[in-house]
């Protein structure tokens, strides 16, 4: 449904962005369907945003009119807590201000990127390197940083073996980034339907999780497993794939708890972890990394009128690999 939303007046440290493209993230669907709790309707979602600066506040120093910029999953944080001071604003102890469905500093509910313009504090606006194609930038701001951050934190690189569970929007970025970091990457997907793509993105191996033999063949193999699936999985079966001191990191978020047998953590001193997006400085590093390594998401551009159909296709895993909305179709 199309509607008109108000953006706040430009404050001295605000940037006005004319949006070009907004990515469709699974979180948008969880949110609008009320699967992650009550929704402050009316709500515009979208937290993968790219566009150009059209106006800046009087005190803005980091961005100028005409700059190509991006906005991801958060638009502010307290900036004072230990986590914010450590550059980990996504873990702000006061709770970061989400790009949509959060209460902004002026008391209004934040509204996301499926819209023509957005006003954001300059500190939460990212600079986009020239090398990244315009329509492919947006998904980096959620899917890209969500997978880059744990890969960097757990030191994926030469000599490490990384498994990526799920080959969707997050999964395909995890593969490309881990490969660029120098890791040896295996994709674990329900079927072999996207195997050719996985190998093209640089994975060395691609196995079906629907085949129990996969879990026997790959037992005690990986240093790091990035689980991008947002449905329930048999955690114990995946933990069995970790070698000594290996870690399984969850970046997908199933609504229900995942049961873990502690004994499967004792073996090989394994860790079961979670990770949420990344800090602003780290997100900037991710963009530079992707530009440097020639990495971009695979996108399918849709008009605003096709969003509901796109949601259905995301839910049936029928997207290769991220939808982005052409915001010009809203104008
Ligand atoms: Zn997202
Ligand atoms: Zn904070």
mmCIF file of C-alpha atoms and ligand atoms in Angstrom:
data_model
loop_
_atom_site.group_PDB
_atom_site.id
_atom_site.type_symbol
_atom_site.label_atom_id
_atom_site.label_comp_id
_atom_site.label_asym_id
_atom_site.label_seq_id
_atom_site.Cartn_x
_atom_site.Cartn_y
_atom_site.Cartn_z
ATOM 1 C CA UNK A 1 0.000 0.000 0.000
ATOM 2 C CA UNK A 2 1.290 3.472 -0.832
ATOM 3 C CA UNK A 3 1.001 6.227 1.700
ATOM 4 C CA UNK A 4 2.697 9.474 2.659
ATOM 5 C CA UNK A 5 4.994 9.543 5.677
ATOM 6 C CA UNK A 6 6.620 12.535 7.351
ATOM 7 C CA UNK A 7 10.367 12.760 7.867
ATOM 8 C CA UNK A 8 11.728 15.000 10.597
ATOM 9 C CA UNK A 9 13.054 18.453 9.684
ATOM 10 C CA UNK A 10 16.767 18.410 8.996
ATOM 11 C CA UNK A 11 18.694 18.894 12.256
ATOM 12 C CA UNK A 12 22.210 20.379 12.302
ATOM 13 C CA UNK A 13 23.821 16.917 12.115
ATOM 14 C CA UNK A 14 21.264 15.315 9.792
ATOM 15 C CA UNK A 15 21.584 14.234 6.184
ATOM 16 C CA UNK A 16 18.649 14.134 3.753
ATOM 17 C CA UNK A 17 18.956 11.171 1.385
ATOM 18 C CA UNK A 18 17.035 10.649 -1.846
ATOM 19 C CA UNK A 19 16.681 6.870 -1.936
ATOM 20 C CA UNK A 20 17.447 4.940 -5.140
ATOM 21 C CA UNK A 21 17.079 1.321 -4.048
ATOM 22 C CA UNK A 22 15.929 -0.525 -0.927
ATOM 23 C CA UNK A 23 16.673 -4.201 -0.341
ATOM 24 C CA UNK A 24 14.052 -6.688 0.831
ATOM 25 C CA UNK A 25 15.301 -8.448 3.951
ATOM 26 C CA UNK A 26 13.594 -11.432 5.595
ATOM 27 C CA UNK A 27 13.405 -9.251 8.743
ATOM 28 C CA UNK A 28 11.037 -6.912 6.896
ATOM 29 C CA UNK A 29 8.662 -9.820 6.352
ATOM 30 C CA UNK A 30 8.942 -11.116 9.935
ATOM 31 C CA UNK A 31 8.233 -7.581 11.157
ATOM 32 C CA UNK A 32 5.242 -6.660 8.987
ATOM 33 C CA UNK A 33 3.653 -10.047 9.707
ATOM 34 C CA UNK A 34 3.990 -9.484 13.467
ATOM 35 C CA UNK A 35 6.200 -12.569 13.893
ATOM 36 C CA UNK A 36 8.721 -10.639 15.991
ATOM 37 C CA UNK A 37 6.152 -8.981 18.251
ATOM 38 C CA UNK A 38 3.625 -6.168 18.097
ATOM 39 C CA UNK A 39 4.019 -3.796 15.152
ATOM 40 C CA UNK A 40 3.651 -0.007 15.549
ATOM 41 C CA UNK A 41 1.394 0.434 12.481
ATOM 42 C CA UNK A 42 1.404 2.299 10.191
ATOM 43 C CA UNK A 43 4.925 1.166 9.404
ATOM 44 C CA UNK A 44 7.290 1.423 6.444
ATOM 45 C CA UNK A 45 10.032 -1.208 6.585
ATOM 46 C CA UNK A 46 13.365 -1.512 4.753
ATOM 47 C CA UNK A 47 16.858 -1.340 6.277
ATOM 48 C CA UNK A 48 19.046 -1.788 3.222
ATOM 49 C CA UNK A 49 19.129 1.672 1.699
ATOM 50 C CA UNK A 50 21.260 3.368 -0.938
ATOM 51 C CA UNK A 51 20.821 6.819 -2.425
ATOM 52 C CA UNK A 52 22.334 10.260 -2.769
ATOM 53 C CA UNK A 53 22.651 13.133 -0.335
ATOM 54 C CA UNK A 54 20.412 16.037 -1.356
ATOM 55 C CA UNK A 55 20.743 18.283 1.688
ATOM 56 C CA UNK A 56 22.921 18.447 4.811
ATOM 57 C CA UNK A 57 22.499 20.137 8.198
ATOM 58 C CA UNK A 58 24.696 23.090 9.168
ATOM 59 C CA UNK A 59 27.133 21.027 11.267
ATOM 60 C CA UNK A 60 27.490 18.006 8.961
ATOM 61 C CA UNK A 61 31.150 17.327 8.100
ATOM 62 C CA UNK A 62 31.224 13.705 6.904
ATOM 63 C CA UNK A 63 28.908 13.947 3.892
ATOM 64 C CA UNK A 64 28.164 16.444 1.144
ATOM 65 C CA UNK A 65 25.352 17.035 -1.334
ATOM 66 C CA UNK A 66 25.700 14.580 -4.233
ATOM 67 C CA UNK A 67 27.561 11.887 -2.262
ATOM 68 C CA UNK A 68 26.448 8.307 -2.785
ATOM 69 C CA UNK A 69 25.580 6.929 0.650
ATOM 70 C CA UNK A 70 23.993 3.976 2.398
ATOM 71 C CA UNK A 71 21.991 3.323 5.543
ATOM 72 C CA UNK A 72 21.688 -0.070 7.198
ATOM 73 C CA UNK A 73 19.776 -1.523 10.128
ATOM 74 C CA UNK A 74 20.295 1.259 12.679
ATOM 75 C CA UNK A 75 20.094 5.046 12.613
ATOM 76 C CA UNK A 76 21.287 5.986 16.098
ATOM 77 C CA UNK A 77 22.509 4.699 19.473
ATOM 78 C CA UNK A 78 23.266 6.218 22.893
ATOM 79 C CA UNK A 79 26.959 6.788 21.940
ATOM 80 C CA UNK A 80 27.929 6.736 25.649
ATOM 81 C CA UNK A 81 27.728 3.133 26.848
ATOM 82 C CA UNK A 82 30.749 0.832 26.862
ATOM 83 C CA UNK A 83 29.629 -0.950 23.689
ATOM 84 C CA UNK A 84 29.017 2.265 21.762
ATOM 85 C CA UNK A 85 32.402 3.613 22.867
ATOM 86 C CA UNK A 86 33.937 0.355 21.609
ATOM 87 C CA UNK A 87 32.441 1.023 18.157
ATOM 88 C CA UNK A 88 29.858 -1.752 18.608
ATOM 89 C CA UNK A 89 26.766 0.450 18.328
ATOM 90 C CA UNK A 90 24.701 -2.535 17.221
ATOM 91 C CA UNK A 91 25.066 -3.822 20.797
ATOM 92 C CA UNK A 92 24.252 -0.465 22.428
ATOM 93 C CA UNK A 93 23.289 -1.198 26.028
ATOM 94 C CA UNK A 94 20.405 1.265 25.735
ATOM 95 C CA UNK A 95 19.302 -0.508 22.558
ATOM 96 C CA UNK A 96 20.238 0.932 19.177
ATOM 97 C CA UNK A 97 17.623 2.892 17.255
ATOM 98 C CA UNK A 98 16.516 0.583 14.456
ATOM 99 C CA UNK A 99 15.967 2.008 10.973
ATOM 100 C CA UNK A 100 12.295 1.124 11.311
ATOM 101 C CA UNK A 101 9.860 0.305 14.128
ATOM 102 C CA UNK A 102 12.109 1.899 16.782
ATOM 103 C CA UNK A 103 11.438 5.019 18.833
ATOM 104 C CA UNK A 104 13.633 7.805 17.469
ATOM 105 C CA UNK A 105 15.234 10.515 19.614
ATOM 106 C CA UNK A 106 12.325 12.852 18.823
ATOM 107 C CA UNK A 107 9.839 10.275 20.141
ATOM 108 C CA UNK A 108 8.464 9.282 16.750
ATOM 109 C CA UNK A 109 8.562 5.747 15.345
ATOM 110 C CA UNK A 110 11.343 5.301 12.781
ATOM 111 C CA UNK A 111 10.239 4.502 9.228
ATOM 112 C CA UNK A 112 12.354 2.447 6.836
ATOM 113 C CA UNK A 113 13.651 2.602 3.319
ATOM 114 C CA UNK A 114 10.712 1.580 1.149
ATOM 115 C CA UNK A 115 10.260 5.303 0.633
ATOM 116 C CA UNK A 116 11.551 8.163 -1.491
ATOM 117 C CA UNK A 117 13.595 9.971 1.190
ATOM 118 C CA UNK A 118 15.047 9.466 4.645
ATOM 119 C CA UNK A 119 16.662 11.791 7.210
ATOM 120 C CA UNK A 120 19.517 10.213 9.178
ATOM 121 C CA UNK A 121 22.180 11.444 11.605
ATOM 122 C CA UNK A 122 25.429 11.742 9.659
ATOM 123 C CA UNK A 123 27.278 9.323 11.966
ATOM 124 C CA UNK A 124 24.973 6.498 10.867
ATOM 125 C CA UNK A 125 25.330 7.188 7.150
ATOM 126 C CA UNK A 126 27.894 5.111 5.236
ATOM 127 C CA UNK A 127 30.060 6.252 2.314
ATOM 128 C CA UNK A 128 29.673 3.948 -0.704
ATOM 129 C CA UNK A 129 32.837 3.227 -2.744
ATOM 130 C CA UNK A 130 32.557 3.830 -6.507
ATOM 131 C CA UNK A 131 33.375 0.236 -7.480
ATOM 132 C CA UNK A 132 30.087 -1.237 -6.202
ATOM 133 C CA UNK A 133 27.246 -1.189 -8.787
ATOM 134 C CA UNK A 134 24.466 1.104 -7.616
ATOM 135 C CA UNK A 135 21.607 -1.419 -7.628
ATOM 136 C CA UNK A 136 23.740 -3.951 -5.703
ATOM 137 C CA UNK A 137 24.780 -1.726 -2.782
ATOM 138 C CA UNK A 138 21.678 -1.946 -0.604
ATOM 139 C CA UNK A 139 21.862 -5.625 0.431
ATOM 140 C CA UNK A 140 25.400 -5.087 1.731
ATOM 141 C CA UNK A 141 23.971 -2.873 4.487
ATOM 142 C CA UNK A 142 22.216 -5.802 6.182
ATOM 143 C CA UNK A 143 23.035 -9.129 4.489
ATOM 144 C CA UNK A 144 26.626 -8.051 3.822
ATOM 145 C CA UNK A 145 27.548 -6.735 7.259
ATOM 146 C CA UNK A 146 25.605 -9.479 9.055
ATOM 147 C CA UNK A 147 27.888 -12.074 7.496
ATOM 148 C CA UNK A 148 31.102 -9.996 7.277
ATOM 149 C CA UNK A 149 31.125 -9.216 11.000
ATOM 150 C CA UNK A 150 31.225 -12.816 12.339
ATOM 151 C CA UNK A 151 33.595 -13.903 9.548
ATOM 152 C CA UNK A 152 35.983 -11.120 10.582
ATOM 153 C CA UNK A 153 35.491 -11.614 14.332
ATOM 154 C CA UNK A 154 36.124 -15.381 14.187
ATOM 155 C CA UNK A 155 39.014 -14.813 11.773
ATOM 156 C CA UNK A 156 37.970 -16.601 8.604
ATOM 157 C CA UNK A 157 41.031 -16.574 6.376
ATOM 158 C CA UNK A 158 43.717 -18.670 4.740
ATOM 159 C CA UNK A 159 43.933 -22.084 6.389
ATOM 160 C CA UNK A 160 40.451 -21.951 7.933
ATOM 161 C CA UNK A 161 37.487 -24.046 6.870
ATOM 162 C CA UNK A 162 34.142 -22.275 6.880
ATOM 163 C CA UNK A 163 30.692 -23.798 6.335
ATOM 164 C CA UNK A 164 27.786 -21.585 5.305
ATOM 165 C CA UNK A 165 24.358 -22.983 6.142
ATOM 166 C CA UNK A 166 21.661 -21.765 3.749
ATOM 167 C CA UNK A 167 22.126 -20.184 0.303
ATOM 168 C CA UNK A 168 19.756 -17.232 0.444
ATOM 169 C CA UNK A 169 20.391 -13.493 0.711
ATOM 170 C CA UNK A 170 22.714 -13.831 3.715
ATOM 171 C CA UNK A 171 24.217 -17.155 2.690
ATOM 172 C CA UNK A 172 25.370 -16.109 -0.759
ATOM 173 C CA UNK A 173 27.083 -13.046 0.737
ATOM 174 C CA UNK A 174 28.704 -15.196 3.435
ATOM 175 C CA UNK A 175 30.161 -17.411 0.698
ATOM 176 C CA UNK A 176 31.531 -14.520 -1.357
ATOM 177 C CA UNK A 177 33.019 -12.699 1.643
ATOM 178 C CA UNK A 178 34.553 -15.812 3.244
ATOM 179 C CA UNK A 179 36.123 -16.781 -0.085
ATOM 180 C CA UNK A 180 37.532 -13.253 -0.490
ATOM 181 C CA UNK A 181 38.984 -13.490 3.021
ATOM 182 C CA UNK A 182 40.870 -16.578 1.870
ATOM 183 C CA UNK A 183 38.906 -19.302 3.691
ATOM 184 C CA UNK A 184 38.018 -22.693 2.229
ATOM 185 C CA UNK A 185 34.226 -22.599 2.001
ATOM 186 C CA UNK A 186 31.602 -25.349 1.975
ATOM 187 C CA UNK A 187 27.912 -24.596 1.447
ATOM 188 C CA UNK A 188 25.386 -26.682 3.364
ATOM 189 C CA UNK A 189 21.985 -26.287 1.735
ATOM 190 C CA UNK A 190 18.820 -28.379 1.893
ATOM 191 C CA UNK A 191 19.225 -29.459 -1.714
ATOM 192 C CA UNK A 192 21.851 -29.194 -4.433
ATOM 193 C CA UNK A 193 19.577 -26.838 -6.427
ATOM 194 C CA UNK A 194 21.928 -23.866 -6.160
ATOM 195 C CA UNK A 195 25.191 -25.835 -6.310
ATOM 196 C CA UNK A 196 26.373 -24.272 -9.580
ATOM 197 C CA UNK A 197 25.909 -20.810 -8.106
ATOM 198 C CA UNK A 198 27.697 -21.738 -4.887
ATOM 199 C CA UNK A 199 30.733 -23.006 -6.783
ATOM 200 C CA UNK A 200 30.636 -19.927 -9.036
ATOM 201 C CA UNK A 201 30.725 -17.723 -5.914
ATOM 202 C CA UNK A 202 33.941 -19.512 -4.946
ATOM 203 C CA UNK A 203 32.873 -22.344 -2.618
ATOM 204 C CA UNK A 204 35.064 -25.457 -2.859
ATOM 205 C CA UNK A 205 32.311 -27.842 -1.841
ATOM 206 C CA UNK A 206 28.509 -27.882 -1.729
ATOM 207 C CA UNK A 207 26.557 -30.546 0.158
ATOM 208 C CA UNK A 208 22.875 -31.293 0.762
ATOM 209 C CA UNK A 209 21.709 -31.295 4.379
ATOM 210 C CA UNK A 210 18.731 -33.455 3.404
ATOM 211 C CA UNK A 211 21.255 -36.306 2.988
ATOM 212 C CA UNK A 212 22.308 -37.771 6.383
ATOM 213 C CA UNK A 213 25.578 -38.936 4.811
ATOM 214 C CA UNK A 214 26.639 -35.261 4.625
ATOM 215 C CA UNK A 215 26.830 -35.075 8.414
ATOM 216 C CA UNK A 216 28.936 -38.249 8.622
ATOM 217 C CA UNK A 217 31.308 -37.243 5.835
ATOM 218 C CA UNK A 218 31.919 -33.745 7.250
ATOM 219 C CA UNK A 219 32.118 -34.594 10.993
ATOM 220 C CA UNK A 220 34.830 -32.630 12.888
ATOM 221 C CA UNK A 221 35.731 -30.529 9.836
ATOM 222 C CA UNK A 222 35.008 -26.814 10.236
ATOM 223 C CA UNK A 223 36.560 -23.985 12.214
ATOM 224 C CA UNK A 224 33.490 -21.845 11.707
ATOM 225 C CA UNK A 225 29.877 -22.437 10.706
ATOM 226 C CA UNK A 226 27.769 -19.428 9.737
ATOM 227 C CA UNK A 227 24.115 -20.413 10.105
ATOM 228 C CA UNK A 228 21.998 -18.052 8.021
ATOM 229 C CA UNK A 229 18.775 -20.075 8.233
ATOM 230 C CA UNK A 230 15.894 -18.401 10.048
ATOM 231 C CA UNK A 231 13.960 -21.648 10.581
ATOM 232 C CA UNK A 232 14.586 -24.305 13.236
ATOM 233 C CA UNK A 233 17.423 -26.729 12.506
ATOM 234 C CA UNK A 234 18.924 -29.734 14.328
ATOM 235 C CA UNK A 235 21.668 -27.794 16.109
ATOM 236 C CA UNK A 236 23.404 -30.907 17.456
ATOM 237 C CA UNK A 237 23.893 -32.306 13.971
ATOM 238 C CA UNK A 238 25.639 -29.099 12.868
ATOM 239 C CA UNK A 239 27.748 -28.802 16.037
ATOM 240 C CA UNK A 240 29.108 -32.258 15.197
ATOM 241 C CA UNK A 241 30.709 -30.734 12.098
ATOM 242 C CA UNK A 242 32.982 -28.431 14.148
ATOM 243 C CA UNK A 243 36.602 -29.373 14.710
ATOM 244 C CA UNK A 244 38.628 -28.505 17.829
ATOM 245 C CA UNK A 245 37.700 -25.025 19.142
ATOM 246 C CA UNK A 246 35.233 -24.533 16.306
ATOM 247 C CA UNK A 247 32.326 -22.088 16.564
ATOM 248 C CA UNK A 248 28.847 -22.137 15.120
ATOM 249 C CA UNK A 249 27.485 -18.605 14.738
ATOM 250 C CA UNK A 250 23.804 -17.922 14.229
ATOM 251 C CA UNK A 251 22.869 -14.894 12.147
ATOM 252 C CA UNK A 252 19.443 -16.106 11.051
ATOM 253 C CA UNK A 253 16.798 -15.725 13.735
ATOM 254 C CA UNK A 254 14.122 -18.401 14.085
ATOM 255 C CA UNK A 255 11.245 -17.114 16.262
ATOM 256 C CA UNK A 256 11.360 -20.167 18.567
ATOM 257 C CA UNK A 257 14.253 -21.310 20.853
ATOM 258 C CA UNK A 258 16.827 -23.750 19.449
ATOM 259 C CA UNK A 259 17.584 -26.703 21.772
ATOM 260 C CA UNK A 260 21.291 -27.472 22.377
ATOM 261 C CA UNK A 261 22.693 -30.565 24.116
ATOM 262 C CA UNK A 262 25.654 -29.374 26.153
ATOM 263 C CA UNK A 263 27.470 -32.656 25.502
ATOM 264 C CA UNK A 264 27.775 -31.694 21.832
ATOM 265 C CA UNK A 265 29.686 -28.585 23.014
ATOM 266 C CA UNK A 266 32.050 -30.614 25.270
ATOM 267 C CA UNK A 267 33.367 -32.543 22.272
ATOM 268 C CA UNK A 268 36.071 -30.502 20.533
ATOM 269 C CA UNK A 269 35.495 -27.600 23.032
ATOM 270 C CA UNK A 270 32.909 -26.159 20.652
ATOM 271 C CA UNK A 271 31.151 -22.787 20.905
ATOM 272 C CA UNK A 272 27.579 -21.911 19.965
ATOM 273 C CA UNK A 273 27.312 -18.178 19.299
ATOM 274 C CA UNK A 274 25.232 -15.392 17.814
ATOM 275 C CA UNK A 275 26.098 -12.199 15.984
ATOM 276 C CA UNK A 276 24.035 -9.171 15.013
ATOM 277 C CA UNK A 277 24.885 -6.877 12.063
ATOM 278 C CA UNK A 278 28.055 -4.831 12.780
ATOM 279 C CA UNK A 279 29.223 -1.448 14.077
ATOM 280 C CA UNK A 280 29.253 1.614 11.849
ATOM 281 C CA UNK A 281 33.058 1.667 11.414
ATOM 282 C CA UNK A 282 33.014 -2.057 10.663
ATOM 283 C CA UNK A 283 30.205 -1.570 8.126
ATOM 284 C CA UNK A 284 32.352 1.060 6.399
ATOM 285 C CA UNK A 285 35.268 -1.437 6.370
ATOM 286 C CA UNK A 286 32.946 -4.082 4.879
ATOM 287 C CA UNK A 287 31.981 -1.732 2.034
ATOM 288 C CA UNK A 288 35.659 -0.974 1.306
ATOM 289 C CA UNK A 289 36.454 -4.704 1.462
ATOM 290 C CA UNK A 290 33.712 -5.572 -1.026
ATOM 291 C CA UNK A 291 34.819 -2.792 -3.384
ATOM 292 C CA UNK A 292 38.447 -3.910 -3.159
ATOM 293 C CA UNK A 293 37.591 -7.570 -3.842
ATOM 294 C CA UNK A 294 34.971 -6.895 -6.500
ATOM 295 C CA UNK A 295 32.200 -8.486 -4.443
ATOM 296 C CA UNK A 296 28.555 -7.511 -4.769
ATOM 297 C CA UNK A 297 25.245 -9.179 -3.970
ATOM 298 C CA UNK A 298 23.292 -10.869 -6.772
ATOM 299 C CA UNK A 299 20.127 -8.821 -7.051
ATOM 300 C CA UNK A 300 16.766 -8.905 -8.776
ATOM 301 C CA UNK A 301 15.321 -5.401 -9.157
ATOM 302 C CA UNK A 302 11.543 -5.083 -8.685
ATOM 303 C CA UNK A 303 9.066 -2.217 -8.786
ATOM 304 C CA UNK A 304 7.263 -1.140 -5.630
ATOM 305 C CA UNK A 305 4.041 -2.718 -6.925
ATOM 306 C CA UNK A 306 5.721 -6.140 -6.903
ATOM 307 C CA UNK A 307 6.731 -6.146 -3.232
ATOM 308 C CA UNK A 308 4.003 -8.529 -2.059
ATOM 309 C CA UNK A 309 4.887 -11.039 -4.777
ATOM 310 C CA UNK A 310 8.546 -10.645 -3.896
ATOM 311 C CA UNK A 311 7.748 -11.455 -0.243
ATOM 312 C CA UNK A 312 6.056 -14.695 -1.296
ATOM 313 C CA UNK A 313 9.093 -15.603 -3.368
ATOM 314 C CA UNK A 314 11.467 -14.857 -0.465
ATOM 315 C CA UNK A 315 9.378 -17.132 1.751
ATOM 316 C CA UNK A 316 9.578 -19.963 -0.789
ATOM 317 C CA UNK A 317 13.360 -19.401 -1.286
ATOM 318 C CA UNK A 318 12.681 -18.433 -4.898
ATOM 319 C CA UNK A 319 15.080 -15.501 -5.164
ATOM 320 C CA UNK A 320 18.617 -15.318 -6.471
ATOM 321 C CA UNK A 321 19.624 -13.835 -4.202
ATOM 322 C CA UNK A 322 18.211 -10.540 -2.980
ATOM 323 C CA UNK A 323 15.320 -8.407 -4.146
ATOM 324 C CA UNK A 324 15.891 -4.670 -4.317
ATOM 325 C CA UNK A 325 13.065 -2.237 -4.860
ATOM 326 C CA UNK A 326 13.618 0.408 -7.522
ATOM 327 C CA UNK A 327 12.450 3.430 -5.548
ATOM 328 C CA UNK A 328 12.019 5.431 -8.747
ATOM 329 C CA UNK A 329 8.890 3.309 -9.252
ATOM 330 C CA UNK A 330 7.442 5.091 -6.170
ATOM 331 C CA UNK A 331 7.972 8.567 -7.594
HETATM 332 ZN ZN1 LIG B 1 17.934 -7.248 7.411
HETATM 333 ZN ZN1 LIG B 2 25.133 2.758 23.618
#
